[in-house]
PDB file of C-alpha atoms in Angstrom:
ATOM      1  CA  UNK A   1     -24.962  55.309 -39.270  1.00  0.00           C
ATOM      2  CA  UNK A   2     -28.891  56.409 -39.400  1.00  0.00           C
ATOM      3  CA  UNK A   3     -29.966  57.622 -35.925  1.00  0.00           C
ATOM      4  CA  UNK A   4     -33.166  55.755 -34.645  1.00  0.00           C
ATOM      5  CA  UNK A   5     -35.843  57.371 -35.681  1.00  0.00           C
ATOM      6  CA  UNK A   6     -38.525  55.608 -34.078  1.00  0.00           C
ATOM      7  CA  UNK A   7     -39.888  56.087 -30.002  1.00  0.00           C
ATOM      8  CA  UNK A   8     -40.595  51.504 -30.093  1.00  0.00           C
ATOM      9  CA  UNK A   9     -36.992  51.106 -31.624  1.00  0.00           C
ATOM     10  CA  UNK A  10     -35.492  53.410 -28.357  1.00  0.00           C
ATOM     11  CA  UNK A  11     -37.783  52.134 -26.636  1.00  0.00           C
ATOM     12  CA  UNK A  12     -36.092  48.494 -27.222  1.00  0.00           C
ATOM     13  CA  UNK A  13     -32.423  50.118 -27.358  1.00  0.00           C
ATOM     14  CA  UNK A  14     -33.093  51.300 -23.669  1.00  0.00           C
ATOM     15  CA  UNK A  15     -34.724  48.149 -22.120  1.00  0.00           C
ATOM     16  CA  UNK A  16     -31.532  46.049 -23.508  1.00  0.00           C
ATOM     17  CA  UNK A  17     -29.500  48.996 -21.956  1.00  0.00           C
ATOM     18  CA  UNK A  18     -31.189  48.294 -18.377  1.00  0.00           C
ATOM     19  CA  UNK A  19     -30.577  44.816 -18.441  1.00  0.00           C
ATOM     20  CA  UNK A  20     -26.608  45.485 -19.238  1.00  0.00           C
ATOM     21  CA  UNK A  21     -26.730  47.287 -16.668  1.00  0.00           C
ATOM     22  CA  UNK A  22     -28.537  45.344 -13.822  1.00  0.00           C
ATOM     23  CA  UNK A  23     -31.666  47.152 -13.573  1.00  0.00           C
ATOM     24  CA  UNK A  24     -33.855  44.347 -13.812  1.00  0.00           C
ATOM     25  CA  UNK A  25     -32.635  42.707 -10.561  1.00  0.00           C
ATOM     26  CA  UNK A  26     -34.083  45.698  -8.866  1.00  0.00           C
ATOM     27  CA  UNK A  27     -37.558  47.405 -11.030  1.00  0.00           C
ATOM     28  CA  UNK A  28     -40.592  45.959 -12.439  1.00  0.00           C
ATOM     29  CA  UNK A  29     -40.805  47.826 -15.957  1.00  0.00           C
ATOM     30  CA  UNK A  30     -43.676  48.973 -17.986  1.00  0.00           C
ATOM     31  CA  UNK A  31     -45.085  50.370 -20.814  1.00  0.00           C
ATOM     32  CA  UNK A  32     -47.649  53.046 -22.342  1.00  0.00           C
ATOM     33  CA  UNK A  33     -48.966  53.322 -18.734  1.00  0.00           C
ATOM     34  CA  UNK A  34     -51.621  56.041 -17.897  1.00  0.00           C
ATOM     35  CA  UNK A  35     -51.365  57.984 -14.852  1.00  0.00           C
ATOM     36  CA  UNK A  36     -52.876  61.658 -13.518  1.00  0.00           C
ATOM     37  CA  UNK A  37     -55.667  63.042 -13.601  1.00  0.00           C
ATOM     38  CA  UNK A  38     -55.457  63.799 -17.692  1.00  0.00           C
ATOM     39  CA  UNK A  39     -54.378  59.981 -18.067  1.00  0.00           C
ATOM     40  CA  UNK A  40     -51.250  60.929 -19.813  1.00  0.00           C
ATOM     41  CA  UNK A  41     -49.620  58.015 -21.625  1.00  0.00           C
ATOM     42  CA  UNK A  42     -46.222  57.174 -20.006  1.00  0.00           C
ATOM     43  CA  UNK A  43     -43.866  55.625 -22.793  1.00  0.00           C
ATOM     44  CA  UNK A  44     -41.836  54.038 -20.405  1.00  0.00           C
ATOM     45  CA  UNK A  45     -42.010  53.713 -16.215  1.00  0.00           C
ATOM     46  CA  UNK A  46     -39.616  51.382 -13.412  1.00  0.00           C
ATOM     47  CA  UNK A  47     -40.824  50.545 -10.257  1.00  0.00           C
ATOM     48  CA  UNK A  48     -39.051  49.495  -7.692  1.00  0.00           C
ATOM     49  CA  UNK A  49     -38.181  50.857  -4.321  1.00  0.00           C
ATOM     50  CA  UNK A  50     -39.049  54.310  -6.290  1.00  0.00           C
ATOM     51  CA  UNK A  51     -40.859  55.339  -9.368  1.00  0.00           C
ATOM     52  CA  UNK A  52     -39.215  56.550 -12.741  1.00  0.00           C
ATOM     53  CA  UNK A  53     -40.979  57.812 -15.856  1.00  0.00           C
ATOM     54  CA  UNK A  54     -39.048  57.650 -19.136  1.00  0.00           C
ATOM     55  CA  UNK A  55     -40.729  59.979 -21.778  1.00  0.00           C
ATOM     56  CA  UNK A  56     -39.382  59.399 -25.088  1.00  0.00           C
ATOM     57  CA  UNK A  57     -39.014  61.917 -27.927  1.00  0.00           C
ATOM     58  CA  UNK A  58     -37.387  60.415 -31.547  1.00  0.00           C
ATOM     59  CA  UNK A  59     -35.790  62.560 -34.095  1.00  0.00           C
ATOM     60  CA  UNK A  60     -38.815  62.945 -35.532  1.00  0.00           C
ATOM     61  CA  UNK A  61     -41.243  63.867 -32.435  1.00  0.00           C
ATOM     62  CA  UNK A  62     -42.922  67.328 -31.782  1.00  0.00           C
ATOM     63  CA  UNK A  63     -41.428  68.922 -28.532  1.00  0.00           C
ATOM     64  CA  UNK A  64     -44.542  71.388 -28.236  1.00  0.00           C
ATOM     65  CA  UNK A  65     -46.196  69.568 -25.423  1.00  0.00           C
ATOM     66  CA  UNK A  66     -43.320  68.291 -24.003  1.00  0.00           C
ATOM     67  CA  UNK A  67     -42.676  70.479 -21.055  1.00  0.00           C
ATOM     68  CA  UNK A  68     -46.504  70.307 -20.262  1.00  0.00           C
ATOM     69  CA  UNK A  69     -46.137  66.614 -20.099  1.00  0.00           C
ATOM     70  CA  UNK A  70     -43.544  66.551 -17.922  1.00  0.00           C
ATOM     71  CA  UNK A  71     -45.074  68.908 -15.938  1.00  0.00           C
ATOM     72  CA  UNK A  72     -48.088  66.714 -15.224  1.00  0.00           C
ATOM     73  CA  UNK A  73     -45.756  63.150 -14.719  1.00  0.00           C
ATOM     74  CA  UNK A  74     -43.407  65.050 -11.991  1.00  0.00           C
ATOM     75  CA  UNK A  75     -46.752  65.605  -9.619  1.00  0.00           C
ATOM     76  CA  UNK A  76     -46.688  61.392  -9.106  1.00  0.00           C
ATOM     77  CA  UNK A  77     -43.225  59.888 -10.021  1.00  0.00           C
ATOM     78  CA  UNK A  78     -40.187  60.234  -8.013  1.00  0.00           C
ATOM     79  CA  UNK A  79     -37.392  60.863 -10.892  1.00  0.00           C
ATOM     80  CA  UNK A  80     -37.777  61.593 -14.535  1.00  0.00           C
ATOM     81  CA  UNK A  81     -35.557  61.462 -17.456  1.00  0.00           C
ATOM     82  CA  UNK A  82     -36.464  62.557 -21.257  1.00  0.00           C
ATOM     83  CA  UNK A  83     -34.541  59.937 -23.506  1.00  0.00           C
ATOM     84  CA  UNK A  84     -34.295  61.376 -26.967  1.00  0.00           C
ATOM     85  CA  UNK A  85     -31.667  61.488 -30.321  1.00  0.00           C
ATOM     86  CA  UNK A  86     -28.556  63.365 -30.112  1.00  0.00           C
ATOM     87  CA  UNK A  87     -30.171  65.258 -33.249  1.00  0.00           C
ATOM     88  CA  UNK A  88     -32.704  66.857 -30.668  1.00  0.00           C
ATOM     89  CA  UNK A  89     -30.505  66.854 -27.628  1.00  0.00           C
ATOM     90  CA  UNK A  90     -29.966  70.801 -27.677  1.00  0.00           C
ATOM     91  CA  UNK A  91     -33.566  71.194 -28.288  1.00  0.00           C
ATOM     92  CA  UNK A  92     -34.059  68.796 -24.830  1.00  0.00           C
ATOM     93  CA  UNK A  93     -31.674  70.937 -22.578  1.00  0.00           C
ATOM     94  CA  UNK A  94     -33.827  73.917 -23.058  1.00  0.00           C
ATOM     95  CA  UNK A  95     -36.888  72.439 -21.960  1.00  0.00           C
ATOM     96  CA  UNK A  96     -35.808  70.073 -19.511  1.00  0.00           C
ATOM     97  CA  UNK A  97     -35.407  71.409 -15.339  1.00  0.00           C
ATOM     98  CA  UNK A  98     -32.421  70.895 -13.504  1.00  0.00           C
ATOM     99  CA  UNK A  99     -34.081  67.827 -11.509  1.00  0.00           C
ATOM    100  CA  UNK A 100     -35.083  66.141 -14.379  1.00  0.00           C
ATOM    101  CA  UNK A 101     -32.557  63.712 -16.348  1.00  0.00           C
ATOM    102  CA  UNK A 102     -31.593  63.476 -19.638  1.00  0.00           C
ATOM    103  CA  UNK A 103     -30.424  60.567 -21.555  1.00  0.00           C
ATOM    104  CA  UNK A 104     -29.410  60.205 -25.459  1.00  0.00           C
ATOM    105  CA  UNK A 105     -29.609  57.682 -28.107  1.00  0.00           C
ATOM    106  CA  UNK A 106     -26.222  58.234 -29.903  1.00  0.00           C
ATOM    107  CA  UNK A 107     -26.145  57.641 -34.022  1.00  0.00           C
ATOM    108  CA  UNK A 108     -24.145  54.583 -33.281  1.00  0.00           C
ATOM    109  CA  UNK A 109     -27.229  53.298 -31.049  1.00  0.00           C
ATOM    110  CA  UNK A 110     -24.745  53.661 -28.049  1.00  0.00           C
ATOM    111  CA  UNK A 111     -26.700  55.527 -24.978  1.00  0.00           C
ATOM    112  CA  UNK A 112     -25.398  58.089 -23.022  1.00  0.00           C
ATOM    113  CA  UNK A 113     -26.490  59.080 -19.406  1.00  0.00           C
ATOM    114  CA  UNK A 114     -26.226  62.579 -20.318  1.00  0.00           C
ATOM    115  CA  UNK A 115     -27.568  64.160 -17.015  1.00  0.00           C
ATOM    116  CA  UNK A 116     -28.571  62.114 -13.846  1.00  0.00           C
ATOM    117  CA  UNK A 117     -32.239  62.999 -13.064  1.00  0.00           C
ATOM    118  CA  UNK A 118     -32.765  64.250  -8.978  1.00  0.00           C
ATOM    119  CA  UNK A 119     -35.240  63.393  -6.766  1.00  0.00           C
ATOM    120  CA  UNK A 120     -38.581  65.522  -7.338  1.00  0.00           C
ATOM    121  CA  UNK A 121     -40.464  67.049  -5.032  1.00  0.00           C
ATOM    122  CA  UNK A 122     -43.886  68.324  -6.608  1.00  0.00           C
ATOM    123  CA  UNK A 123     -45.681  65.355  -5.366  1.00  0.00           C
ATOM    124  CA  UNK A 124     -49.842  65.899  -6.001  1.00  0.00           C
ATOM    125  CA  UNK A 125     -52.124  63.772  -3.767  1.00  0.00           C
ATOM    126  CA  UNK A 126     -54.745  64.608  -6.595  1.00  0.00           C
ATOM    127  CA  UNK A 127     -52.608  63.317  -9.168  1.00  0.00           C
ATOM    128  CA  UNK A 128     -51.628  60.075  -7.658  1.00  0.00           C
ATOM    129  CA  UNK A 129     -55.213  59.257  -6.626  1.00  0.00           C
ATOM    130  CA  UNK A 130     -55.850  59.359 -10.168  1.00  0.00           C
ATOM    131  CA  UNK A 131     -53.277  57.098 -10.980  1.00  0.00           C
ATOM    132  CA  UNK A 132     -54.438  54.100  -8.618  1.00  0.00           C
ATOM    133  CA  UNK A 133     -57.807  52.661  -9.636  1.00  0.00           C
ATOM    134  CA  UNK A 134     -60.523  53.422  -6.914  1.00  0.00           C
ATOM    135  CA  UNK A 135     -61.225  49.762  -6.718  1.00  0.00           C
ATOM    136  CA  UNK A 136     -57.333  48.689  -5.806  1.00  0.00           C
ATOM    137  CA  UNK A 137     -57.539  52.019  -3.090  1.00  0.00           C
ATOM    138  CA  UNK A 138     -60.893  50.012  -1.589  1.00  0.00           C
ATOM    139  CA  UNK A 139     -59.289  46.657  -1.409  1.00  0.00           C
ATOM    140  CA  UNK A 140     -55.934  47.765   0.146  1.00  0.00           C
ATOM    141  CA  UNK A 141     -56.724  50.958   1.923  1.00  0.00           C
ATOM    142  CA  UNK A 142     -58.802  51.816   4.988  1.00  0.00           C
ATOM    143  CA  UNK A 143     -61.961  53.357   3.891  1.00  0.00           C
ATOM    144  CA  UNK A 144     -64.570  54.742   6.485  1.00  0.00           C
ATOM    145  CA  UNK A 145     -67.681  53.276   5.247  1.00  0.00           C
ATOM    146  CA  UNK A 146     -70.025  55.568   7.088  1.00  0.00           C
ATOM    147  CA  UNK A 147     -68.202  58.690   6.474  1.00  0.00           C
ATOM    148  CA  UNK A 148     -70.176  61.293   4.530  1.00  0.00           C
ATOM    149  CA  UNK A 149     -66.756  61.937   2.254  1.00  0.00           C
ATOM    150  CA  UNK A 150     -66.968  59.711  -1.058  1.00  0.00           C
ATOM    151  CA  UNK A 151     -63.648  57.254  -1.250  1.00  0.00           C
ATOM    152  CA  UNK A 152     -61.271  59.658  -3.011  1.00  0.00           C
ATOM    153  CA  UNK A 153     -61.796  62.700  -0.421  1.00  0.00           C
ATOM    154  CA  UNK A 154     -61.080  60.420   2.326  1.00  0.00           C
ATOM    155  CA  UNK A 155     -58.487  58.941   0.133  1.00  0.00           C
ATOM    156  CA  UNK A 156     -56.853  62.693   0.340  1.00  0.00           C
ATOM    157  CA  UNK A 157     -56.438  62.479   4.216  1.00  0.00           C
ATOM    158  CA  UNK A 158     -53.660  60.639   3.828  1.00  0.00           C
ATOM    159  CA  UNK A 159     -49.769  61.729   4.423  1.00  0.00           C
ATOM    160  CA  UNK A 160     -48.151  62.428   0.888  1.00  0.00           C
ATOM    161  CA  UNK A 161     -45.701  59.343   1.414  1.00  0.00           C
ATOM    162  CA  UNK A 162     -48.905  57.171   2.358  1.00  0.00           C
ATOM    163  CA  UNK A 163     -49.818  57.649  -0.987  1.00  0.00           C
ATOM    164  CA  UNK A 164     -46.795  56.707  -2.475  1.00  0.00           C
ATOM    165  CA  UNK A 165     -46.491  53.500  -0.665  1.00  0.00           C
ATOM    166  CA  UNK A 166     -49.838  52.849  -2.395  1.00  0.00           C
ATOM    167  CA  UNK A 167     -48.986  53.766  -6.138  1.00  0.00           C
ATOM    168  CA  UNK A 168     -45.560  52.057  -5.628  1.00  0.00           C
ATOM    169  CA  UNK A 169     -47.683  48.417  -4.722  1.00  0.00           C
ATOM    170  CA  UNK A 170     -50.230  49.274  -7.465  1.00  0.00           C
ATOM    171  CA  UNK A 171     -47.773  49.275 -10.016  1.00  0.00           C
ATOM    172  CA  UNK A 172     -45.849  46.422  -8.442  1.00  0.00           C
ATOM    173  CA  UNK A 173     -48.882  44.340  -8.757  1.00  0.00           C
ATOM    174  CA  UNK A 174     -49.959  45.481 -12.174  1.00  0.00           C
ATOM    175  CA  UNK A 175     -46.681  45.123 -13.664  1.00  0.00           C
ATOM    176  CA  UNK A 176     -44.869  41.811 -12.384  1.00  0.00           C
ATOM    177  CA  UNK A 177     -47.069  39.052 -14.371  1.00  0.00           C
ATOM    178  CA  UNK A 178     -46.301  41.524 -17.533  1.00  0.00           C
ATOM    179  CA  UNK A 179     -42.370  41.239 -16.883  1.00  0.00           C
ATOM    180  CA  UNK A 180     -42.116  37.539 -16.058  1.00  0.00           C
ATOM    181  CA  UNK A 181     -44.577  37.156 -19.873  1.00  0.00           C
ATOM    182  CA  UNK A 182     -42.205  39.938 -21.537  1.00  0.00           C
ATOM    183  CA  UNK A 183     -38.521  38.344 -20.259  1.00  0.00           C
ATOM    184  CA  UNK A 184     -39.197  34.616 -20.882  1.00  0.00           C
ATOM    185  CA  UNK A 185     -41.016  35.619 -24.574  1.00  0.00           C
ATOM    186  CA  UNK A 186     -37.757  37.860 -25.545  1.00  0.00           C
ATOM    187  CA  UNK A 187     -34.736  36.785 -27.233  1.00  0.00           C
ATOM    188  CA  UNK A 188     -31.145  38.006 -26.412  1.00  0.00           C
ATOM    189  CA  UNK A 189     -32.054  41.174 -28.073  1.00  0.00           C
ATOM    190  CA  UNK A 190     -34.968  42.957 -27.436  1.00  0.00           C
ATOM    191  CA  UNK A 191     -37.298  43.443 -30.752  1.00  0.00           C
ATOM    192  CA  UNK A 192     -39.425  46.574 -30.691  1.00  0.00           C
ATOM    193  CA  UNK A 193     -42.718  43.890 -30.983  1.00  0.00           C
ATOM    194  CA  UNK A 194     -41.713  42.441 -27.510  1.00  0.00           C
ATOM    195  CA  UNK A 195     -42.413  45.673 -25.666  1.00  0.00           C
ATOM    196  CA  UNK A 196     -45.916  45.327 -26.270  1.00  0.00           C
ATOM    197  CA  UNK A 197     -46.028  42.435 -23.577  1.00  0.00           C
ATOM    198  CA  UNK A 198     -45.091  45.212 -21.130  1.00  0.00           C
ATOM    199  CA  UNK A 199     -48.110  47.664 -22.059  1.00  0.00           C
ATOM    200  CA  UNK A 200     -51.746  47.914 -20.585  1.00  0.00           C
ATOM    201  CA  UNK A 201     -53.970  46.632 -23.441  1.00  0.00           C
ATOM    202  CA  UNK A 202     -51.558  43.642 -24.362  1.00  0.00           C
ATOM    203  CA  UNK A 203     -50.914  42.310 -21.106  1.00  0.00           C
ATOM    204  CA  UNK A 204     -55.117  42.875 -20.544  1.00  0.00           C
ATOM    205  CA  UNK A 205     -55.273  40.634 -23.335  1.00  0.00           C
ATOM    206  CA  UNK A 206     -53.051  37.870 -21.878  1.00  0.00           C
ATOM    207  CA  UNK A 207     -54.027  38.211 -18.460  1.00  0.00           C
ATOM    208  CA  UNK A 208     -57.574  39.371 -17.973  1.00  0.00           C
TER     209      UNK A 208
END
């Protein structure tokens, strides 16, 4: 059988593969979300009590700026797995760190879990900040009007885990309307158009 080619067909095969296995009862998922200060494109992320990214690479992807990517989402998620083909899995073991987890889309469409990703630890108050809209930081964080800092410096006071708390409720809030719109529009399979209801500019659309 033809491996699948295409990121928004894995992109599908992995959502279904979450709700097999229970994931849905505990993370908020969404997609093509920006985040850092470059406003990378994040094909996939889960929130929940922590913060996964899910880059996705098909069998017909370029893995030159792979590692920078990965680079850049490590500084503001809390685990991170590459999901790619098994035609490109050797390619993915060279690139990929040892914290960072790996899972494959088998020719069959079966997916295999083939390394469990480890908590990270290159947390970037800089790159979080970015992540979180100033106006959300305003309306849910302490801000010293009369402070001669502008709102991100004072923003970068905080305590690391602060920060997190912060981007964790940012993306709870941005992304739960988008999951209740994407789970009762699905079928029993999920059909690589439903994901859009998950991304930014769709669920803008709906919502906004």
């Amino acid at each position: 059988m033809k491996e699948p080619s295409d990121a928004k067909a894995i992109k599908a095969l992995l959502i279904d593969y979450f709700i097999k296995m229970g994931l849905v009862n505990d993370y908020l998922f969404g997609s093509e979300i920006f985040c850092g200060i470059k406003k990378r494109q994040i094909d996939l992320v889960a929130v929940g009590l922590t913060s996964i990214a899910y880059e996705i690479k098909s069998g017909l992807d370029d893995f030159r700026r792979l590692r920078e990517q990965l680079d850049d989402y490590r500084k503001v998620f809390d685990y991170q797995y590459l999901v790619t083909t098994a035609y490109q899995e050797e390619r993915a073991n060279q690139i990929l760190k040892k914290d960072e987890g790996l899972i494959v889309i088998n020719d069959d469409k079966s997916i295999s879990i083939r390394r469990i990703a480890k908590k990270l630890h290159s947390y970037d108050k800089s790159e979080i900040l970015a992540t979180i809209p100033l106006a959300f930081l305003k309306k849910h964080a302490k801000v010293e009007k009369k402070s001669n800092l502008n709102c991100r410096e004072q923003f970068m006071e905080y305590e690391i885990e602060e920060l997190q708390r912060l981007l964790l409720f940012y993306f709870k809030e941005k992304l739960k309307l988008r999951n209740e719109y994407f789970f009762n529009e699905k079928g029993l399979i999920t059909h690589f158009e439903d994901v859009k209801y998950l991304s930014t500019t769709v669920a803008e659309e709906i919502y906004y």
